[in-house]
Amino acid sequence: MITLLTGGTGGVKLLLGLCQLLPQRELCVIVNTAEDLWLPHGHFSPDVDTVLYALAGILDESRWYGIRGDTYTTHRRLKELGCEEYLRIGDLDRATHIVRGELLRRGFTLEEATRRMAERMGIEAQVLPMSNQRVSTVIHTPRGRMNLQEWLVKHAAEPEVTGVSYEGGRTACGACVRALERSDAIIIGPSNPVTSIMPILRLENLAEVLRRRRHRAVAVSPLVRGRPFSGPADVLMRAARIPPESESIARLYREYCGTFVVDSGEAGFEVPGMRLLRTSTLMQTREQMRGLAGYLLEVLGVETP
Ligand code: GDP
C-alpha cells in the first residue's frame, strides 16, 4: 500500500497520477483538515472533498475544487435573501457538507463520516482526514486573525500576512498512524507546505511514525521552476518565516522523508542526510500526472501491475 499526504490541489494531481498506475484499494490518502469550517448549512472540509471528488471521478479539474457541472441555484437564492455566502458553493457540493454535518452532529467522527461518504461515492481508496480533532490554520493580518478561506476568498488575499499559526488538537486519527506503519511507501505530495503539509506534520503521533519510516518516504516540492504553480504558497511561506524555495521546504521535511524531488527547472542543492532528485514535476495533463507518479514509484521501488 502507498500512503499520500496531501492538501487539495498539487497532491491531488499526483493522486490522479497514482490512480492511473495502481488499483485504488492499494492507495491511502491522509488529508489536511486544518481548513475545515462549520458553515450555516453543514461541515466544510475542502481538501477532503477535493480528494473524494477526484477519486469518484467528479472533480471540477478546472478549479481543483467542487463538482464538475455543478449549479449555483441555492448560492444565488441565499445571496438574494441577504446571506453573506462569501464562498461560492455549488448545489451538489453543498449536499456533501450537509451530509457530513449531519453525521458529525449524530456523533460520528470525521473519520467515520468520511468513510461513509467515500463508500457512497464508490471510492475504493482509503481516505483519512488527518485528525478527528478540530485543527485550524490561523492567518494573522493587520485586519485581525482569520481562517484561510476568509483571507483568500472573502478578502481576496489582500491583507498583508504577518504570521501563520496553528490551533487545535495534535493527535492524528489512529487509522492514519496504522496506515503509515504498514505502507510500503509514503509520499508527501506537492502541496502547500504551510497550509496543507505542516498541519499534518504537527500531529505528534503521525510525526513520530514518519520519523521512524523516513527511509520509505519521498516528498515532492510544490514549486515548479522555483515558483508556486498556483496559490499563495510563497506569500504564506514568507509569513511563516520560511524562504519560499525548494531548499527550505526540503529542510522543513528532512526529519520526515529521506528523499526530496524538485523540478528539473530548478538548480540543485544539498541537504545533509537527504537524497535530492530532479525531474519534471509539472502536472497539467493526465500523462504528466502519471509520469510523475510512475517516477516516484520507481524511486520508492514499488512495482506496478
Ligand atoms: P490546496 O489545499 O488547494 O492549497 O492544495 P495543495 O496544498 O494540495 O496544493 C497547492 C500547491 O500545489 C501549490 O503550492 C502549487 O504550487 C502546487 N501545485 C499545483 N500544481 C502543481 C504541479 O503541477 N506541480 C507541482 N510540483 N506543484 C503543483
mmCIF file of C-alpha atoms and ligand atoms in Angstrom:
data_model
loop_
_atom_site.group_PDB
_atom_site.id
_atom_site.type_symbol
_atom_site.label_atom_id
_atom_site.label_comp_id
_atom_site.label_asym_id
_atom_site.label_seq_id
_atom_site.Cartn_x
_atom_site.Cartn_y
_atom_site.Cartn_z
ATOM 1 C CA MET A 1 0.000 0.000 0.000
ATOM 2 C CA ILE A 2 1.098 3.559 -0.762
ATOM 3 C CA THR A 3 0.127 6.448 1.513
ATOM 4 C CA LEU A 4 -0.053 10.014 0.212
ATOM 5 C CA LEU A 5 -0.146 13.104 2.450
ATOM 6 C CA THR A 6 -1.956 15.923 0.707
ATOM 7 C CA GLY A 7 -3.943 19.149 0.587
ATOM 8 C CA GLY A 8 -6.412 19.829 -2.195
ATOM 9 C CA THR A 9 -4.555 20.686 -5.423
ATOM 10 C CA GLY A 10 -0.923 19.693 -6.077
ATOM 11 C CA GLY A 11 -1.166 16.481 -4.074
ATOM 12 C CA VAL A 12 -4.479 15.644 -5.719
ATOM 13 C CA LYS A 13 -2.964 15.939 -9.212
ATOM 14 C CA LEU A 14 -0.374 13.413 -8.073
ATOM 15 C CA LEU A 15 -3.164 11.223 -6.672
ATOM 16 C CA LEU A 16 -4.783 11.193 -10.122
ATOM 17 C CA GLY A 17 -1.420 10.047 -11.486
ATOM 18 C CA LEU A 18 -1.161 7.248 -8.901
ATOM 19 C CA CYS A 19 -4.708 6.124 -9.752
ATOM 20 C CA GLN A 20 -3.592 5.535 -13.337
ATOM 21 C CA LEU A 21 -0.906 3.100 -12.137
ATOM 22 C CA LEU A 22 -2.310 1.343 -9.077
ATOM 23 C CA PRO A 23 -5.742 -0.004 -8.114
ATOM 24 C CA GLN A 24 -7.460 2.405 -5.712
ATOM 25 C CA ARG A 25 -7.566 -0.235 -2.946
ATOM 26 C CA GLU A 26 -3.758 -0.026 -2.774
ATOM 27 C CA LEU A 27 -3.882 3.690 -2.014
ATOM 28 C CA CYS A 28 -4.380 5.506 1.265
ATOM 29 C CA VAL A 29 -4.721 9.287 1.360
ATOM 30 C CA ILE A 30 -4.137 11.301 4.545
ATOM 31 C CA VAL A 31 -5.795 14.666 4.032
ATOM 32 C CA ASN A 32 -5.294 18.061 5.678
ATOM 33 C CA THR A 33 -8.323 19.228 7.689
ATOM 34 C CA ALA A 34 -6.918 22.486 9.084
ATOM 35 C CA GLU A 35 -9.093 24.465 6.638
ATOM 36 C CA ASP A 36 -12.321 22.843 7.832
ATOM 37 C CA LEU A 37 -15.199 25.097 8.877
ATOM 38 C CA TRP A 38 -18.707 24.775 10.160
ATOM 39 C CA LEU A 39 -20.901 26.770 7.761
ATOM 40 C CA PRO A 40 -24.624 27.502 8.285
ATOM 41 C CA HIS A 41 -25.589 24.506 6.121
ATOM 42 C CA GLY A 42 -23.050 21.938 7.329
ATOM 43 C CA HIS A 43 -19.415 20.953 7.692
ATOM 44 C CA PHE A 44 -16.993 22.142 5.018
ATOM 45 C CA SER A 45 -13.797 20.102 4.633
ATOM 46 C CA PRO A 46 -12.337 21.490 1.409
ATOM 47 C CA ASP A 47 -9.320 19.226 0.983
ATOM 48 C CA VAL A 48 -11.207 16.060 1.935
ATOM 49 C CA ASP A 49 -13.941 16.997 -0.554
ATOM 50 C CA THR A 50 -11.441 17.549 -3.354
ATOM 51 C CA VAL A 51 -9.846 14.153 -2.659
ATOM 52 C CA LEU A 52 -13.254 12.429 -2.561
ATOM 53 C CA TYR A 53 -14.413 14.076 -5.775
ATOM 54 C CA ALA A 54 -11.109 13.286 -7.523
ATOM 55 C CA LEU A 55 -11.331 9.605 -6.557
ATOM 56 C CA ALA A 56 -15.019 9.473 -7.544
ATOM 57 C CA GLY A 57 -14.178 10.999 -10.937
ATOM 58 C CA ILE A 58 -16.447 14.027 -10.449
ATOM 59 C CA LEU A 59 -13.942 16.763 -9.506
ATOM 60 C CA ASP A 60 -14.074 20.064 -11.364
ATOM 61 C CA GLU A 61 -10.486 19.947 -12.580
ATOM 62 C CA SER A 62 -10.629 23.465 -13.994
ATOM 63 C CA ARG A 63 -10.586 24.801 -10.409
ATOM 64 C CA TRP A 64 -9.430 21.793 -8.346
ATOM 65 C CA TYR A 65 -12.451 22.071 -6.061
ATOM 66 C CA GLY A 66 -16.177 21.432 -6.332
ATOM 67 C CA ILE A 67 -18.112 19.089 -8.584
ATOM 68 C CA ARG A 68 -17.937 19.227 -12.377
ATOM 69 C CA GLY A 69 -21.101 20.716 -13.901
ATOM 70 C CA ASP A 70 -22.494 21.850 -10.515
ATOM 71 C CA THR A 71 -25.215 24.517 -10.372
ATOM 72 C CA TYR A 72 -25.463 27.533 -8.035
ATOM 73 C CA THR A 73 -29.206 27.976 -7.516
ATOM 74 C CA THR A 74 -29.017 27.774 -3.702
ATOM 75 C CA HIS A 75 -25.994 30.080 -3.576
ATOM 76 C CA ARG A 76 -27.848 32.733 -5.619
ATOM 77 C CA ARG A 77 -31.021 32.419 -3.548
ATOM 78 C CA LEU A 78 -29.110 32.695 -0.275
ATOM 79 C CA LYS A 79 -27.498 35.902 -1.504
ATOM 80 C CA GLU A 80 -30.892 37.278 -2.583
ATOM 81 C CA LEU A 81 -32.112 36.606 0.944
ATOM 82 C CA GLY A 82 -29.223 38.596 2.415
ATOM 83 C CA CYS A 83 -26.908 35.761 3.401
ATOM 84 C CA GLU A 84 -23.202 36.632 3.199
ATOM 85 C CA GLU A 85 -22.101 33.402 1.426
ATOM 86 C CA TYR A 86 -18.590 34.578 0.579
ATOM 87 C CA LEU A 87 -17.741 31.066 -0.607
ATOM 88 C CA ARG A 88 -19.412 30.197 -3.912
ATOM 89 C CA ILE A 89 -20.646 26.700 -3.099
ATOM 90 C CA GLY A 90 -22.411 24.584 -5.712
ATOM 91 C CA ASP A 91 -25.685 22.753 -5.046
ATOM 92 C CA LEU A 92 -24.186 19.257 -5.262
ATOM 93 C CA ASP A 93 -21.112 20.255 -3.272
ATOM 94 C CA ARG A 94 -23.358 21.737 -0.592
ATOM 95 C CA ALA A 95 -25.070 18.347 -0.234
ATOM 96 C CA THR A 96 -21.707 16.845 0.785
ATOM 97 C CA HIS A 97 -21.352 19.434 3.558
ATOM 98 C CA ILE A 98 -24.927 18.881 4.745
ATOM 99 C CA VAL A 99 -24.453 15.104 4.986
ATOM 100 C CA ARG A 100 -21.071 15.433 6.746
ATOM 101 C CA GLY A 101 -22.507 17.968 9.212
ATOM 102 C CA GLU A 102 -25.458 15.696 9.932
ATOM 103 C CA LEU A 103 -23.199 12.673 10.537
ATOM 104 C CA LEU A 104 -20.956 14.705 12.865
ATOM 105 C CA ARG A 105 -23.970 16.030 14.771
ATOM 106 C CA ARG A 106 -25.195 12.435 15.195
ATOM 107 C CA GLY A 107 -21.894 11.587 16.896
ATOM 108 C CA PHE A 108 -19.843 10.068 14.075
ATOM 109 C CA THR A 109 -16.184 11.060 13.980
ATOM 110 C CA LEU A 110 -14.835 12.881 10.930
ATOM 111 C CA GLU A 111 -13.025 9.668 10.006
ATOM 112 C CA GLU A 112 -16.249 7.622 10.152
ATOM 113 C CA ALA A 113 -18.229 10.270 8.298
ATOM 114 C CA THR A 114 -15.562 10.367 5.570
ATOM 115 C CA ARG A 115 -15.536 6.565 5.258
ATOM 116 C CA ARG A 116 -19.318 6.506 4.854
ATOM 117 C CA MET A 117 -19.255 9.208 2.224
ATOM 118 C CA ALA A 118 -16.406 7.550 0.329
ATOM 119 C CA GLU A 119 -18.396 4.300 0.254
ATOM 120 C CA ARG A 120 -21.440 6.147 -1.078
ATOM 121 C CA MET A 121 -19.294 7.630 -3.825
ATOM 122 C CA GLY A 122 -17.964 4.193 -4.826
ATOM 123 C CA ILE A 123 -14.400 5.017 -3.750
ATOM 124 C CA GLU A 124 -12.096 2.088 -3.003
ATOM 125 C CA ALA A 125 -9.038 4.008 -1.802
ATOM 126 C CA GLN A 126 -8.810 4.675 1.933
ATOM 127 C CA VAL A 127 -9.459 8.382 2.538
ATOM 128 C CA LEU A 128 -8.445 9.517 6.019
ATOM 129 C CA PRO A 129 -8.924 13.019 7.417
ATOM 130 C CA MET A 130 -5.689 13.737 9.276
ATOM 131 C CA SER A 131 -7.422 14.142 12.640
ATOM 132 C CA ASN A 132 -10.776 13.779 14.335
ATOM 133 C CA GLN A 133 -9.887 16.770 16.453
ATOM 134 C CA ARG A 134 -10.585 20.302 15.395
ATOM 135 C CA VAL A 135 -7.433 21.899 13.962
ATOM 136 C CA SER A 136 -7.150 25.327 12.302
ATOM 137 C CA THR A 137 -4.571 27.276 10.381
ATOM 138 C CA VAL A 138 -4.816 30.894 11.508
ATOM 139 C CA ILE A 139 -3.746 33.724 9.198
ATOM 140 C CA HIS A 140 -2.549 36.837 11.037
ATOM 141 C CA THR A 141 -3.099 40.178 9.301
ATOM 142 C CA PRO A 142 -3.272 43.862 10.344
ATOM 143 C CA ARG A 143 -7.078 43.439 9.952
ATOM 144 C CA GLY A 144 -7.109 40.653 12.526
ATOM 145 C CA ARG A 145 -6.789 36.894 12.654
ATOM 146 C CA MET A 146 -8.765 34.936 10.109
ATOM 147 C CA ASN A 147 -9.071 31.486 8.594
ATOM 148 C CA LEU A 148 -7.557 30.721 5.215
ATOM 149 C CA GLN A 149 -10.844 30.970 3.272
ATOM 150 C CA GLU A 150 -11.615 34.350 4.824
ATOM 151 C CA TRP A 151 -8.189 35.680 3.854
ATOM 152 C CA LEU A 152 -8.072 34.088 0.399
ATOM 153 C CA VAL A 153 -11.696 34.420 -0.729
ATOM 154 C CA LYS A 154 -13.538 36.971 1.421
ATOM 155 C CA HIS A 155 -10.616 39.418 1.476
ATOM 156 C CA ALA A 156 -9.182 38.322 -1.922
ATOM 157 C CA ALA A 157 -5.758 37.681 -0.325
ATOM 158 C CA GLU A 158 -5.328 41.459 0.050
ATOM 159 C CA PRO A 159 -4.459 41.922 3.729
ATOM 160 C CA GLU A 160 -0.765 41.567 4.384
ATOM 161 C CA VAL A 161 0.008 38.306 6.176
ATOM 162 C CA THR A 162 2.155 38.962 9.223
ATOM 163 C CA GLY A 163 2.204 35.419 10.560
ATOM 164 C CA VAL A 164 0.634 31.972 10.436
ATOM 165 C CA SER A 165 -0.160 29.792 13.430
ATOM 166 C CA TYR A 166 -1.959 26.538 14.134
ATOM 167 C CA GLU A 167 -4.604 25.868 16.730
ATOM 168 C CA GLY A 168 -6.349 22.788 17.993
ATOM 169 C CA GLY A 169 -5.638 19.119 18.592
ATOM 170 C CA ARG A 170 -2.288 17.472 17.961
ATOM 171 C CA THR A 171 -3.385 13.860 17.542
ATOM 172 C CA ALA A 172 -3.889 12.150 14.201
ATOM 173 C CA CYS A 173 -6.615 9.551 13.631
ATOM 174 C CA GLY A 174 -5.397 6.116 14.730
ATOM 175 C CA ALA A 175 -6.084 4.885 11.202
ATOM 176 C CA CYS A 176 -3.523 7.376 9.798
ATOM 177 C CA VAL A 177 -0.848 6.038 12.119
ATOM 178 C CA ARG A 178 -1.698 2.409 11.255
ATOM 179 C CA ALA A 179 -1.667 3.171 7.539
ATOM 180 C CA LEU A 180 1.765 4.814 7.764
ATOM 181 C CA GLU A 181 3.090 1.875 9.801
ATOM 182 C CA ARG A 182 2.128 -0.664 7.167
ATOM 183 C CA SER A 183 2.672 1.342 3.975
ATOM 184 C CA ASP A 184 5.279 0.072 1.542
ATOM 185 C CA ALA A 185 5.964 3.680 0.645
ATOM 186 C CA ILE A 186 4.920 7.163 1.757
ATOM 187 C CA ILE A 187 4.623 10.231 -0.459
ATOM 188 C CA ILE A 188 4.379 13.807 0.778
ATOM 189 C CA GLY A 189 2.558 15.450 -2.124
ATOM 190 C CA PRO A 190 3.495 18.747 -3.821
ATOM 191 C CA SER A 191 1.069 20.622 -1.593
ATOM 192 C CA ASN A 192 1.330 23.980 0.123
ATOM 193 C CA PRO A 193 3.829 23.391 2.970
ATOM 194 C CA VAL A 194 2.258 25.989 5.282
ATOM 195 C CA THR A 195 -1.451 25.303 4.858
ATOM 196 C CA SER A 196 -1.524 21.621 3.840
ATOM 197 C CA ILE A 197 1.561 19.681 4.961
ATOM 198 C CA MET A 198 2.724 21.409 8.167
ATOM 199 C CA PRO A 199 -0.714 20.964 9.794
ATOM 200 C CA ILE A 200 -0.359 17.201 9.126
ATOM 201 C CA LEU A 201 3.251 17.031 10.365
ATOM 202 C CA ARG A 202 2.220 18.926 13.509
ATOM 203 C CA LEU A 203 0.252 15.858 14.675
ATOM 204 C CA GLU A 204 2.561 14.251 17.194
ATOM 205 C CA ASN A 205 1.686 10.556 16.810
ATOM 206 C CA LEU A 206 1.820 10.828 12.999
ATOM 207 C CA ALA A 207 5.147 12.694 13.009
ATOM 208 C CA GLU A 208 6.611 10.013 15.246
ATOM 209 C CA VAL A 209 5.850 7.211 12.715
ATOM 210 C CA LEU A 210 7.127 9.314 9.832
ATOM 211 C CA ARG A 211 10.431 9.939 11.601
ATOM 212 C CA ARG A 212 10.852 6.189 12.028
ATOM 213 C CA ARG A 213 9.877 5.449 8.442
ATOM 214 C CA ARG A 214 11.586 8.356 6.683
ATOM 215 C CA HIS A 215 13.671 5.919 4.609
ATOM 216 C CA ARG A 216 10.400 4.817 2.926
ATOM 217 C CA ALA A 217 9.196 8.391 2.313
ATOM 218 C CA VAL A 218 9.637 10.803 -0.564
ATOM 219 C CA ALA A 219 8.380 14.391 -0.805
ATOM 220 C CA VAL A 220 7.762 16.478 -3.917
ATOM 221 C CA SER A 221 8.307 20.235 -3.993
ATOM 222 C CA PRO A 222 5.195 22.291 -4.852
ATOM 223 C CA LEU A 223 7.417 24.821 -6.610
ATOM 224 C CA VAL A 224 7.692 24.471 -10.370
ATOM 225 C CA ARG A 225 10.708 26.253 -11.833
ATOM 226 C CA GLY A 226 11.185 27.849 -8.422
ATOM 227 C CA ARG A 227 7.663 29.294 -8.062
ATOM 228 C CA PRO A 228 4.298 28.036 -6.775
ATOM 229 C CA PHE A 229 2.400 26.711 -9.775
ATOM 230 C CA SER A 230 -0.817 28.034 -8.206
ATOM 231 C CA GLY A 231 -1.972 29.527 -4.924
ATOM 232 C CA PRO A 232 -0.275 31.670 -2.296
ATOM 233 C CA ALA A 233 2.417 29.249 -1.016
ATOM 234 C CA ASP A 234 5.180 31.854 -1.399
ATOM 235 C CA VAL A 235 3.292 34.609 0.487
ATOM 236 C CA LEU A 236 2.396 32.244 3.325
ATOM 237 C CA MET A 237 5.889 30.744 3.497
ATOM 238 C CA ARG A 238 7.391 34.205 3.865
ATOM 239 C CA ALA A 239 4.841 34.996 6.583
ATOM 240 C CA ALA A 240 5.823 31.748 8.341
ATOM 241 C CA ARG A 241 9.492 32.855 8.126
ATOM 242 C CA ILE A 242 10.387 30.127 5.625
ATOM 243 C CA PRO A 243 12.173 31.345 2.476
ATOM 244 C CA PRO A 244 9.928 30.344 -0.462
ATOM 245 C CA GLU A 245 12.434 27.973 -2.056
ATOM 246 C CA SER A 246 12.549 24.210 -2.556
ATOM 247 C CA GLU A 247 15.662 24.018 -0.424
ATOM 248 C CA SER A 248 13.873 25.399 2.640
ATOM 249 C CA ILE A 249 10.950 23.015 2.038
ATOM 250 C CA ALA A 250 13.423 20.115 1.883
ATOM 251 C CA ARG A 251 14.959 21.248 5.187
ATOM 252 C CA LEU A 252 11.497 21.527 6.718
ATOM 253 C CA TYR A 253 10.677 17.927 5.723
ATOM 254 C CA ARG A 254 14.116 16.431 6.376
ATOM 255 C CA GLU A 255 13.072 14.730 9.608
ATOM 256 C CA TYR A 256 10.172 13.025 7.840
ATOM 257 C CA CYS A 257 11.484 11.859 4.484
ATOM 258 C CA GLY A 258 14.768 10.634 3.111
ATOM 259 C CA THR A 259 14.217 11.713 -0.487
ATOM 260 C CA PHE A 260 13.115 15.053 -1.923
ATOM 261 C CA VAL A 261 12.124 15.638 -5.537
ATOM 262 C CA VAL A 262 12.440 19.067 -7.184
ATOM 263 C CA ASP A 263 11.503 20.250 -10.619
ATOM 264 C CA SER A 264 14.172 19.824 -13.273
ATOM 265 C CA GLY A 265 13.881 23.570 -13.972
ATOM 266 C CA GLU A 266 15.493 24.287 -10.592
ATOM 267 C CA ALA A 267 19.120 24.434 -9.598
ATOM 268 C CA GLY A 268 20.375 21.592 -7.415
ATOM 269 C CA PHE A 269 21.237 21.995 -3.733
ATOM 270 C CA GLU A 270 22.298 19.752 -0.901
ATOM 271 C CA VAL A 271 20.604 18.947 2.372
ATOM 272 C CA PRO A 272 22.604 16.665 4.670
ATOM 273 C CA GLY A 273 21.018 13.231 5.096
ATOM 274 C CA MET A 274 18.606 13.692 2.198
ATOM 275 C CA ARG A 275 18.720 12.317 -1.316
ATOM 276 C CA LEU A 276 17.808 15.031 -3.795
ATOM 277 C CA LEU A 277 16.309 14.061 -7.181
ATOM 278 C CA ARG A 278 15.244 16.205 -10.120
ATOM 279 C CA THR A 279 12.563 15.513 -12.673
ATOM 280 C CA SER A 280 9.772 17.415 -14.385
ATOM 281 C CA THR A 281 7.078 17.956 -11.734
ATOM 282 C CA LEU A 282 4.604 19.937 -13.833
ATOM 283 C CA MET A 283 1.225 18.140 -13.910
ATOM 284 C CA GLN A 284 -1.052 19.859 -16.399
ATOM 285 C CA THR A 285 -2.061 16.723 -18.276
ATOM 286 C CA ARG A 286 -3.016 13.156 -17.303
ATOM 287 C CA GLU A 287 0.228 11.951 -18.883
ATOM 288 C CA GLN A 288 2.292 14.350 -16.763
ATOM 289 C CA MET A 289 0.429 13.229 -13.622
ATOM 290 C CA ARG A 290 1.063 9.581 -14.482
ATOM 291 C CA GLY A 291 4.677 10.338 -15.406
ATOM 292 C CA LEU A 292 5.496 11.918 -12.043
ATOM 293 C CA ALA A 293 3.607 9.196 -10.126
ATOM 294 C CA GLY A 294 5.489 6.485 -12.068
ATOM 295 C CA TYR A 295 8.819 8.179 -11.377
ATOM 296 C CA LEU A 296 8.088 8.293 -7.616
ATOM 297 C CA LEU A 297 7.005 4.643 -7.514
ATOM 298 C CA GLU A 298 10.208 3.686 -9.268
ATOM 299 C CA VAL A 299 12.265 5.744 -6.802
ATOM 300 C CA LEU A 300 10.437 4.012 -3.952
ATOM 301 C CA GLY A 301 10.933 0.578 -5.502
ATOM 302 C CA VAL A 302 7.199 -0.097 -5.851
ATOM 303 C CA GLU A 303 6.195 -2.410 -8.676
ATOM 304 C CA THR A 304 3.117 -1.509 -10.676
ATOM 305 C CA PRO A 305 0.762 -4.169 -12.074
HETATM 306 P P1 GDP B 1 -4.745 23.491 -1.612
HETATM 307 O O1 GDP B 1 -5.233 22.743 -0.405
HETATM 308 O O2 GDP B 1 -5.798 23.736 -2.638
HETATM 309 O O3 GDP B 1 -3.892 24.677 -1.304
HETATM 310 O O4 GDP B 1 -3.830 22.443 -2.363
HETATM 311 P P2 GDP B 1 -2.406 21.821 -2.084
HETATM 312 O O5 GDP B 1 -1.809 22.349 -0.832
HETATM 313 O O6 GDP B 1 -2.517 20.329 -2.260
HETATM 314 O O7 GDP B 1 -1.617 22.333 -3.337
HETATM 315 C C1 GDP B 1 -1.204 23.662 -3.535
HETATM 316 C C2 GDP B 1 0.179 23.618 -4.116
HETATM 317 O O8 GDP B 1 0.196 22.758 -5.259
HETATM 318 C C3 GDP B 1 0.681 24.962 -4.621
HETATM 319 O O9 GDP B 1 1.724 25.395 -3.784
HETATM 320 C C4 GDP B 1 1.145 24.677 -6.043
HETATM 321 O O10 GDP B 1 2.387 25.277 -6.347
HETATM 322 C C5 GDP B 1 1.237 23.176 -6.082
HETATM 323 N N1 GDP B 1 0.980 22.635 -7.420
HETATM 324 C C6 GDP B 1 -0.123 22.816 -8.184
HETATM 325 N N2 GDP B 1 0.039 22.223 -9.374
HETATM 326 C C7 GDP B 1 1.284 21.665 -9.371
HETATM 327 C C8 GDP B 1 2.023 20.919 -10.334
HETATM 328 O O11 GDP B 1 1.565 20.647 -11.442
HETATM 329 N N3 GDP B 1 3.272 20.505 -9.960
HETATM 330 C C9 GDP B 1 3.804 20.788 -8.723
HETATM 331 N N4 GDP B 1 5.034 20.358 -8.445
HETATM 332 N N5 GDP B 1 3.123 21.506 -7.795
HETATM 333 C C10 GDP B 1 1.871 21.928 -8.118
#
